[in-house]
Amino acid sequence: MTFRFPRVVGHRGASADAPENTLAAFRLAALQGAGAIELDAKLSRDGVPVVIHDATLERTTNGYGAVAAQDFVALDRLDAGTWFDHRFAREKLPTLRAVLELCAEVGLELNIEIKPCPGRAVETAQRVVEDVRRFWPGARPPPILSCFQAEGLEAARRIAPELPRGFLVDDLDGDWRSTARQLDCVALHVGHRALGERAIATVRAAGLQVLAWTVNDPARARALLEWGASAIITDRPAAIHAALA
Ligand code: G3P
Ligand code: MG
């Protein structure tokens, strides 16, 4: 079956207007017209999938040190919103489960970026897949799993071949074609500066859809879609959605 994904994807939610990777940012993305969100999933020390970009807590929470050094009970006490604005002081570091349930509630589709803490790619993929199987309604289009590390996608393919996969790359300099083929990916998620009309045609000719990140300029988003990109991953879903209306 052909993979289809919404054109406007909130990068870590509506992360220009709310603290990234929080339920507030994901809800706002839906309100701003995103059809899907992207998030970053990693594991607490005791193996609970949580949603945070960095390997360490300092930038986006009031905690300290490595995410992988804390059990979930400690991560669950953190404030993940005040760093952005005191209005978001109640935002916590979400579990993947909470975001899966929110997506079902508000009708968002989902791109889960497997963003493992060092050395935990396989385990992270396993736990993410377990949560998707338990908490994502079977009737909805399944989340697409993406990862910069082939190891994470290989584990996902082995455990859950039915979930679509996208290989994440900064640019097109490496051997993306054979990696994506080996991992049986449906899409290549490419840093948008590497993309132009010919580059998009090249990726599509390899049988892969193009998801472009992170695009915050509406004119650029329009051009990428006209050239054949399938989706725009953006911090500013409102602006991109308005430009495409
Ligand atoms: O998934 C696209 C993008 O999120 C990859 O980079 O660093 O924002 O997770 P990063
Ligand atoms: Mg990401």
PDB file of C-alpha atoms and ligand atoms in Angstrom:
ATOM      1  CA  MET A   1       0.000   0.000   0.000  1.00  0.00           C
ATOM      2  CA  THR A   2       1.254   3.477  -0.802  1.00  0.00           C
ATOM      3  CA  PHE A   3       2.414   5.420   2.213  1.00  0.00           C
ATOM      4  CA  ARG A   4       0.524   8.679   2.687  1.00  0.00           C
ATOM      5  CA  PHE A   5       1.350  11.340   5.249  1.00  0.00           C
ATOM      6  CA  PRO A   6      -0.058  14.830   5.957  1.00  0.00           C
ATOM      7  CA  ARG A   7       1.813  17.695   4.295  1.00  0.00           C
ATOM      8  CA  VAL A   8       2.240  19.838   7.432  1.00  0.00           C
ATOM      9  CA  VAL A   9       4.105  18.163  10.300  1.00  0.00           C
ATOM     10  CA  GLY A  10       4.803  19.991  13.563  1.00  0.00           C
ATOM     11  CA  HIS A  11       8.510  19.564  14.429  1.00  0.00           C
ATOM     12  CA  ARG A  12       8.579  18.680  18.140  1.00  0.00           C
ATOM     13  CA  GLY A  13       5.007  20.096  17.995  1.00  0.00           C
ATOM     14  CA  ALA A  14       4.395  23.781  17.309  1.00  0.00           C
ATOM     15  CA  SER A  15       7.816  24.387  18.792  1.00  0.00           C
ATOM     16  CA  ALA A  16       8.133  28.040  17.785  1.00  0.00           C
ATOM     17  CA  ASP A  17       5.155  28.911  19.972  1.00  0.00           C
ATOM     18  CA  ALA A  18       5.251  26.354  22.813  1.00  0.00           C
ATOM     19  CA  PRO A  19       7.972  24.337  24.559  1.00  0.00           C
ATOM     20  CA  GLU A  20       9.185  21.633  22.181  1.00  0.00           C
ATOM     21  CA  ASN A  21       8.162  18.010  22.715  1.00  0.00           C
ATOM     22  CA  THR A  22       5.443  18.787  25.274  1.00  0.00           C
ATOM     23  CA  LEU A  23       1.728  17.983  25.159  1.00  0.00           C
ATOM     24  CA  ALA A  24       1.076  21.744  24.909  1.00  0.00           C
ATOM     25  CA  ALA A  25       3.209  21.945  21.768  1.00  0.00           C
ATOM     26  CA  PHE A  26       1.502  18.928  20.221  1.00  0.00           C
ATOM     27  CA  ARG A  27      -2.002  20.224  20.974  1.00  0.00           C
ATOM     28  CA  LEU A  28      -1.059  23.607  19.541  1.00  0.00           C
ATOM     29  CA  ALA A  29       0.275  21.980  16.376  1.00  0.00           C
ATOM     30  CA  ALA A  30      -3.158  20.456  15.804  1.00  0.00           C
ATOM     31  CA  LEU A  31      -4.839  23.821  16.416  1.00  0.00           C
ATOM     32  CA  GLN A  32      -2.439  25.456  13.957  1.00  0.00           C
ATOM     33  CA  GLY A  33      -3.446  23.086  11.172  1.00  0.00           C
ATOM     34  CA  ALA A  34      -0.727  20.429  11.310  1.00  0.00           C
ATOM     35  CA  GLY A  35      -1.997  17.028  10.215  1.00  0.00           C
ATOM     36  CA  ALA A  36       0.864  15.273  12.006  1.00  0.00           C
ATOM     37  CA  ILE A  37       3.614  15.836  14.527  1.00  0.00           C
ATOM     38  CA  GLU A  38       7.232  14.753  14.808  1.00  0.00           C
ATOM     39  CA  LEU A  39       8.706  13.890  18.220  1.00  0.00           C
ATOM     40  CA  ASP A  40      11.983  12.569  19.626  1.00  0.00           C
ATOM     41  CA  ALA A  41      11.764   9.360  21.692  1.00  0.00           C
ATOM     42  CA  LYS A  42      14.387   8.024  24.065  1.00  0.00           C
ATOM     43  CA  LEU A  43      14.397   5.862  27.208  1.00  0.00           C
ATOM     44  CA  SER A  44      14.598   6.590  30.905  1.00  0.00           C
ATOM     45  CA  ARG A  45      17.142   4.495  32.829  1.00  0.00           C
ATOM     46  CA  ASP A  46      14.414   1.971  33.610  1.00  0.00           C
ATOM     47  CA  GLY A  47      13.288   1.730  30.001  1.00  0.00           C
ATOM     48  CA  VAL A  48      10.214   3.976  29.759  1.00  0.00           C
ATOM     49  CA  PRO A  49       9.914   5.735  26.378  1.00  0.00           C
ATOM     50  CA  VAL A  50       9.880   9.500  26.973  1.00  0.00           C
ATOM     51  CA  VAL A  51       9.774  12.437  24.614  1.00  0.00           C
ATOM     52  CA  ILE A  52      12.778  14.778  24.676  1.00  0.00           C
ATOM     53  CA  HIS A  53      15.313  15.857  22.070  1.00  0.00           C
ATOM     54  CA  ASP A  54      18.610  16.202  23.916  1.00  0.00           C
ATOM     55  CA  ALA A  55      20.522  13.399  25.656  1.00  0.00           C
ATOM     56  CA  THR A  56      20.775  15.720  28.657  1.00  0.00           C
ATOM     57  CA  LEU A  57      18.102  17.534  30.638  1.00  0.00           C
ATOM     58  CA  GLU A  58      19.487  21.042  31.066  1.00  0.00           C
ATOM     59  CA  ARG A  59      18.265  22.831  27.938  1.00  0.00           C
ATOM     60  CA  THR A  60      14.568  21.952  28.071  1.00  0.00           C
ATOM     61  CA  THR A  61      13.841  21.030  31.699  1.00  0.00           C
ATOM     62  CA  ASN A  62      14.771  22.041  35.240  1.00  0.00           C
ATOM     63  CA  GLY A  63      16.711  18.772  35.652  1.00  0.00           C
ATOM     64  CA  TYR A  64      20.413  18.023  35.321  1.00  0.00           C
ATOM     65  CA  GLY A  65      22.521  15.362  33.667  1.00  0.00           C
ATOM     66  CA  ALA A  66      21.773  12.543  31.264  1.00  0.00           C
ATOM     67  CA  VAL A  67      18.211  11.410  30.513  1.00  0.00           C
ATOM     68  CA  ALA A  68      19.543   7.832  30.535  1.00  0.00           C
ATOM     69  CA  ALA A  69      20.788   8.270  34.108  1.00  0.00           C
ATOM     70  CA  GLN A  70      17.321   8.934  35.582  1.00  0.00           C
ATOM     71  CA  ASP A  71      14.488   6.549  36.325  1.00  0.00           C
ATOM     72  CA  PHE A  72      11.089   7.546  35.002  1.00  0.00           C
ATOM     73  CA  VAL A  73       9.806   8.505  38.438  1.00  0.00           C
ATOM     74  CA  ALA A  74      12.462  11.252  38.574  1.00  0.00           C
ATOM     75  CA  LEU A  75      11.895  12.427  34.993  1.00  0.00           C
ATOM     76  CA  ASP A  76       8.182  12.611  35.699  1.00  0.00           C
ATOM     77  CA  ARG A  77       8.778  15.278  38.359  1.00  0.00           C
ATOM     78  CA  LEU A  78      10.504  17.697  35.976  1.00  0.00           C
ATOM     79  CA  ASP A  79       9.182  20.969  34.606  1.00  0.00           C
ATOM     80  CA  ALA A  80       9.629  20.962  30.822  1.00  0.00           C
ATOM     81  CA  GLY A  81       7.909  24.280  30.125  1.00  0.00           C
ATOM     82  CA  THR A  82       9.272  27.149  32.219  1.00  0.00           C
ATOM     83  CA  TRP A  83      12.526  27.367  30.214  1.00  0.00           C
ATOM     84  CA  PHE A  84      10.335  28.476  27.289  1.00  0.00           C
ATOM     85  CA  ASP A  85       7.859  30.685  29.133  1.00  0.00           C
ATOM     86  CA  HIS A  86       6.479  30.713  32.667  1.00  0.00           C
ATOM     87  CA  ARG A  87       2.975  30.245  31.170  1.00  0.00           C
ATOM     88  CA  PHE A  88       4.030  26.644  30.441  1.00  0.00           C
ATOM     89  CA  ALA A  89       5.274  25.830  33.956  1.00  0.00           C
ATOM     90  CA  ARG A  90       2.882  22.887  34.257  1.00  0.00           C
ATOM     91  CA  GLU A  91       4.241  21.073  31.218  1.00  0.00           C
ATOM     92  CA  LYS A  92       5.943  17.807  32.004  1.00  0.00           C
ATOM     93  CA  LEU A  93       8.301  15.688  29.983  1.00  0.00           C
ATOM     94  CA  PRO A  94       5.717  13.482  28.232  1.00  0.00           C
ATOM     95  CA  THR A  95       5.751   9.740  27.961  1.00  0.00           C
ATOM     96  CA  LEU A  96       5.413   8.371  24.464  1.00  0.00           C
ATOM     97  CA  ARG A  97       2.207   6.723  25.682  1.00  0.00           C
ATOM     98  CA  ALA A  98       0.687  10.109  26.564  1.00  0.00           C
ATOM     99  CA  VAL A  99       1.468  11.464  23.104  1.00  0.00           C
ATOM    100  CA  LEU A 100       0.064   8.387  21.363  1.00  0.00           C
ATOM    101  CA  GLU A 101      -3.160   8.868  23.326  1.00  0.00           C
ATOM    102  CA  LEU A 102      -3.256  12.602  22.572  1.00  0.00           C
ATOM    103  CA  CYS A 103      -2.828  11.963  18.841  1.00  0.00           C
ATOM    104  CA  ALA A 104      -5.788   9.580  18.901  1.00  0.00           C
ATOM    105  CA  GLU A 105      -7.849  12.145  20.819  1.00  0.00           C
ATOM    106  CA  VAL A 106      -7.182  15.108  18.505  1.00  0.00           C
ATOM    107  CA  GLY A 107      -6.705  13.219  15.226  1.00  0.00           C
ATOM    108  CA  LEU A 108      -3.001  13.827  14.601  1.00  0.00           C
ATOM    109  CA  GLU A 109      -0.816  11.454  12.624  1.00  0.00           C
ATOM    110  CA  LEU A 110       2.635  10.808  13.961  1.00  0.00           C
ATOM    111  CA  ASN A 111       6.324  10.570  13.085  1.00  0.00           C
ATOM    112  CA  ILE A 112       8.274   9.021  15.961  1.00  0.00           C
ATOM    113  CA  GLU A 113      11.953   9.780  15.660  1.00  0.00           C
ATOM    114  CA  ILE A 114      13.854   7.080  17.532  1.00  0.00           C
ATOM    115  CA  LYS A 115      16.515   9.235  19.170  1.00  0.00           C
ATOM    116  CA  PRO A 116      18.427   6.793  21.359  1.00  0.00           C
ATOM    117  CA  CYS A 117      20.672   7.735  24.216  1.00  0.00           C
ATOM    118  CA  PRO A 118      24.198   6.486  23.412  1.00  0.00           C
ATOM    119  CA  GLY A 119      24.322   2.698  23.010  1.00  0.00           C
ATOM    120  CA  ARG A 120      20.566   2.132  23.357  1.00  0.00           C
ATOM    121  CA  ALA A 121      19.321   2.131  19.740  1.00  0.00           C
ATOM    122  CA  VAL A 122      17.976  -1.427  19.663  1.00  0.00           C
ATOM    123  CA  GLU A 123      16.334  -1.250  23.091  1.00  0.00           C
ATOM    124  CA  THR A 124      14.782   2.123  22.254  1.00  0.00           C
ATOM    125  CA  ALA A 125      13.294   0.778  19.026  1.00  0.00           C
ATOM    126  CA  GLN A 126      11.909  -2.234  20.909  1.00  0.00           C
ATOM    127  CA  ARG A 127      10.236  -0.155  23.603  1.00  0.00           C
ATOM    128  CA  VAL A 128       8.833   2.333  21.093  1.00  0.00           C
ATOM    129  CA  VAL A 129       7.299  -0.480  19.063  1.00  0.00           C
ATOM    130  CA  GLU A 130       5.781  -2.021  22.209  1.00  0.00           C
ATOM    131  CA  ASP A 131       4.101   1.279  23.080  1.00  0.00           C
ATOM    132  CA  VAL A 132       2.792   1.759  19.541  1.00  0.00           C
ATOM    133  CA  ARG A 133       1.321  -1.726  19.595  1.00  0.00           C
ATOM    134  CA  ARG A 134      -0.353  -1.156  22.955  1.00  0.00           C
ATOM    135  CA  PHE A 135      -1.539   2.414  22.698  1.00  0.00           C
ATOM    136  CA  TRP A 136      -2.051   3.342  19.026  1.00  0.00           C
ATOM    137  CA  PRO A 137      -5.538   2.571  17.738  1.00  0.00           C
ATOM    138  CA  GLY A 138      -5.284  -0.106  15.066  1.00  0.00           C
ATOM    139  CA  ALA A 139      -7.805   1.603  12.808  1.00  0.00           C
ATOM    140  CA  ARG A 140      -5.634   4.719  12.345  1.00  0.00           C
ATOM    141  CA  PRO A 141      -2.748   5.042   9.860  1.00  0.00           C
ATOM    142  CA  PRO A 142       0.297   3.751  11.756  1.00  0.00           C
ATOM    143  CA  PRO A 143       3.041   6.128  12.927  1.00  0.00           C
ATOM    144  CA  ILE A 144       6.138   6.316  10.752  1.00  0.00           C
ATOM    145  CA  LEU A 145       9.343   5.512  12.638  1.00  0.00           C
ATOM    146  CA  SER A 146      12.465   7.451  11.675  1.00  0.00           C
ATOM    147  CA  CYS A 147      16.059   7.347  12.870  1.00  0.00           C
ATOM    148  CA  PHE A 148      19.492   8.662  11.875  1.00  0.00           C
ATOM    149  CA  GLN A 149      20.979   5.306  12.919  1.00  0.00           C
ATOM    150  CA  ALA A 150      20.402   2.301  10.673  1.00  0.00           C
ATOM    151  CA  GLU A 151      20.664   0.088  13.763  1.00  0.00           C
ATOM    152  CA  GLY A 152      17.482   1.597  15.236  1.00  0.00           C
ATOM    153  CA  LEU A 153      15.498   1.125  12.045  1.00  0.00           C
ATOM    154  CA  GLU A 154      16.855  -2.394  11.554  1.00  0.00           C
ATOM    155  CA  ALA A 155      15.582  -3.346  15.007  1.00  0.00           C
ATOM    156  CA  ALA A 156      12.191  -1.781  14.238  1.00  0.00           C
ATOM    157  CA  ARG A 157      11.987  -3.667  10.949  1.00  0.00           C
ATOM    158  CA  ARG A 158      12.786  -6.949  12.638  1.00  0.00           C
ATOM    159  CA  ILE A 159      10.226  -6.513  15.405  1.00  0.00           C
ATOM    160  CA  ALA A 160       7.470  -4.630  13.583  1.00  0.00           C
ATOM    161  CA  PRO A 161       7.867  -4.886   9.818  1.00  0.00           C
ATOM    162  CA  GLU A 162       4.325  -3.538   9.409  1.00  0.00           C
ATOM    163  CA  LEU A 163       5.256  -0.071  10.707  1.00  0.00           C
ATOM    164  CA  PRO A 164       6.508   2.283   7.978  1.00  0.00           C
ATOM    165  CA  ARG A 165      10.108   3.480   8.275  1.00  0.00           C
ATOM    166  CA  GLY A 166      11.929   6.621   7.180  1.00  0.00           C
ATOM    167  CA  PHE A 167      15.719   6.967   7.098  1.00  0.00           C
ATOM    168  CA  LEU A 168      16.865  10.311   8.497  1.00  0.00           C
ATOM    169  CA  VAL A 169      19.753  12.123   6.834  1.00  0.00           C
ATOM    170  CA  ASP A 170      21.250  15.599   7.098  1.00  0.00           C
ATOM    171  CA  ASP A 171      22.043  15.639   3.377  1.00  0.00           C
ATOM    172  CA  LEU A 172      22.402  13.356   0.377  1.00  0.00           C
ATOM    173  CA  ASP A 173      26.186  12.912   0.573  1.00  0.00           C
ATOM    174  CA  GLY A 174      26.200   9.375   2.027  1.00  0.00           C
ATOM    175  CA  ASP A 175      24.901   6.090   0.631  1.00  0.00           C
ATOM    176  CA  TRP A 176      21.280   6.755   1.599  1.00  0.00           C
ATOM    177  CA  ARG A 177      19.992   4.720  -1.316  1.00  0.00           C
ATOM    178  CA  SER A 178      21.333   1.348  -0.244  1.00  0.00           C
ATOM    179  CA  THR A 179      20.662   1.927   3.462  1.00  0.00           C
ATOM    180  CA  ALA A 180      17.049   2.875   2.783  1.00  0.00           C
ATOM    181  CA  ARG A 181      16.659  -0.124   0.494  1.00  0.00           C
ATOM    182  CA  GLN A 182      18.137  -2.560   3.016  1.00  0.00           C
ATOM    183  CA  LEU A 183      15.844  -1.207   5.719  1.00  0.00           C
ATOM    184  CA  ASP A 184      12.855  -1.327   3.395  1.00  0.00           C
ATOM    185  CA  CYS A 185      12.052   2.342   4.055  1.00  0.00           C
ATOM    186  CA  VAL A 186       9.129   4.203   2.505  1.00  0.00           C
ATOM    187  CA  ALA A 187      10.680   7.642   2.958  1.00  0.00           C
ATOM    188  CA  LEU A 188      13.879   9.633   3.289  1.00  0.00           C
ATOM    189  CA  HIS A 189      13.713  12.463   5.848  1.00  0.00           C
ATOM    190  CA  VAL A 190      16.186  15.024   4.551  1.00  0.00           C
ATOM    191  CA  GLY A 191      17.600  18.264   5.970  1.00  0.00           C
ATOM    192  CA  HIS A 192      15.906  20.700   3.607  1.00  0.00           C
ATOM    193  CA  ARG A 193      19.036  22.653   2.659  1.00  0.00           C
ATOM    194  CA  ALA A 194      20.183  19.600   0.712  1.00  0.00           C
ATOM    195  CA  LEU A 195      16.994  19.599  -1.361  1.00  0.00           C
ATOM    196  CA  GLY A 196      16.186  21.142  -4.725  1.00  0.00           C
ATOM    197  CA  GLU A 197      14.094  20.068  -7.679  1.00  0.00           C
ATOM    198  CA  ARG A 198      16.682  17.586  -8.993  1.00  0.00           C
ATOM    199  CA  ALA A 199      17.546  16.163  -5.581  1.00  0.00           C
ATOM    200  CA  ILE A 200      13.892  15.476  -4.841  1.00  0.00           C
ATOM    201  CA  ALA A 201      13.439  13.805  -8.226  1.00  0.00           C
ATOM    202  CA  THR A 202      16.502  11.627  -7.531  1.00  0.00           C
ATOM    203  CA  VAL A 203      15.173  10.444  -4.170  1.00  0.00           C
ATOM    204  CA  ARG A 204      11.736   9.786  -5.606  1.00  0.00           C
ATOM    205  CA  ALA A 205      13.237   7.852  -8.500  1.00  0.00           C
ATOM    206  CA  ALA A 206      14.743   5.560  -5.846  1.00  0.00           C
ATOM    207  CA  GLY A 207      11.195   4.767  -4.721  1.00  0.00           C
ATOM    208  CA  LEU A 208      11.271   6.935  -1.605  1.00  0.00           C
ATOM    209  CA  GLN A 209       9.021   9.746  -0.489  1.00  0.00           C
ATOM    210  CA  VAL A 210      10.718  12.935   0.684  1.00  0.00           C
ATOM    211  CA  LEU A 211       9.970  14.453   4.082  1.00  0.00           C
ATOM    212  CA  ALA A 212      11.842  17.762   4.407  1.00  0.00           C
ATOM    213  CA  TRP A 213      13.040  19.155   7.757  1.00  0.00           C
ATOM    214  CA  THR A 214      13.052  21.747   9.304  1.00  0.00           C
ATOM    215  CA  VAL A 215      11.342  24.274   7.047  1.00  0.00           C
ATOM    216  CA  ASN A 216       9.972  27.455   8.605  1.00  0.00           C
ATOM    217  CA  ASP A 217       9.800  29.694   5.508  1.00  0.00           C
ATOM    218  CA  PRO A 218       6.419  29.399   3.732  1.00  0.00           C
ATOM    219  CA  ALA A 219       7.814  30.145   0.251  1.00  0.00           C
ATOM    220  CA  ARG A 220      10.451  27.471   0.668  1.00  0.00           C
ATOM    221  CA  ALA A 221       7.828  24.985   1.858  1.00  0.00           C
ATOM    222  CA  ARG A 222       5.674  25.696  -1.203  1.00  0.00           C
ATOM    223  CA  ALA A 223       8.616  25.172  -3.537  1.00  0.00           C
ATOM    224  CA  LEU A 224       9.634  21.875  -1.917  1.00  0.00           C
ATOM    225  CA  LEU A 225       6.088  20.534  -2.235  1.00  0.00           C
ATOM    226  CA  GLU A 226       5.841  21.676  -5.863  1.00  0.00           C
ATOM    227  CA  TRP A 227       9.082  19.810  -6.586  1.00  0.00           C
ATOM    228  CA  GLY A 228       7.578  16.646  -5.160  1.00  0.00           C
ATOM    229  CA  ALA A 229       8.298  16.538  -1.428  1.00  0.00           C
ATOM    230  CA  SER A 230       5.497  14.766   0.431  1.00  0.00           C
ATOM    231  CA  ALA A 231       5.675  16.618   3.738  1.00  0.00           C
ATOM    232  CA  ILE A 232       7.166  19.636   5.460  1.00  0.00           C
ATOM    233  CA  ILE A 233       8.401  19.206   9.021  1.00  0.00           C
ATOM    234  CA  THR A 234       8.185  22.667  10.590  1.00  0.00           C
ATOM    235  CA  ASP A 235       8.419  24.546  13.893  1.00  0.00           C
ATOM    236  CA  ARG A 236       5.698  26.871  12.530  1.00  0.00           C
ATOM    237  CA  PRO A 237       2.695  24.823  11.390  1.00  0.00           C
ATOM    238  CA  ALA A 238       0.426  27.911  11.382  1.00  0.00           C
ATOM    239  CA  ALA A 239       2.540  29.773   8.854  1.00  0.00           C
ATOM    240  CA  ILE A 240       3.092  26.769   6.608  1.00  0.00           C
ATOM    241  CA  HIS A 241      -0.557  25.706   6.754  1.00  0.00           C
ATOM    242  CA  ALA A 242      -1.681  29.258   5.860  1.00  0.00           C
ATOM    243  CA  ALA A 243       0.710  29.374   2.917  1.00  0.00           C
ATOM    244  CA  LEU A 244      -0.679  26.147   1.484  1.00  0.00           C
ATOM    245  CA  ALA A 245      -4.361  27.015   1.941  1.00  0.00           C
TER     246      ALA A 245
HETATM  247  O1  G3P B   1      13.015  14.335  12.271  1.00  0.00           O
HETATM  248  C1  G3P B   1      13.513  15.504  11.721  1.00  0.00           C
HETATM  249  C2  G3P B   1      14.362  16.254  12.699  1.00  0.00           C
HETATM  250  O2  G3P B   1      13.699  16.288  13.930  1.00  0.00           O
HETATM  251  C3  G3P B   1      15.719  15.647  12.880  1.00  0.00           C
HETATM  252  O3  G3P B   1      16.585  16.439  13.632  1.00  0.00           O
HETATM  253  O4  G3P B   1      17.715  17.189  15.672  1.00  0.00           O
HETATM  254  O5  G3P B   1      15.470  18.092  15.117  1.00  0.00           O
HETATM  255  O6  G3P B   1      15.699  15.738  15.867  1.00  0.00           O
HETATM  256  P1  G3P B   1      16.349  16.880  15.139  1.00  0.00           P
HETATM  257 MG    MG B   2      13.637  15.057  15.706  1.00  0.00          MG
END
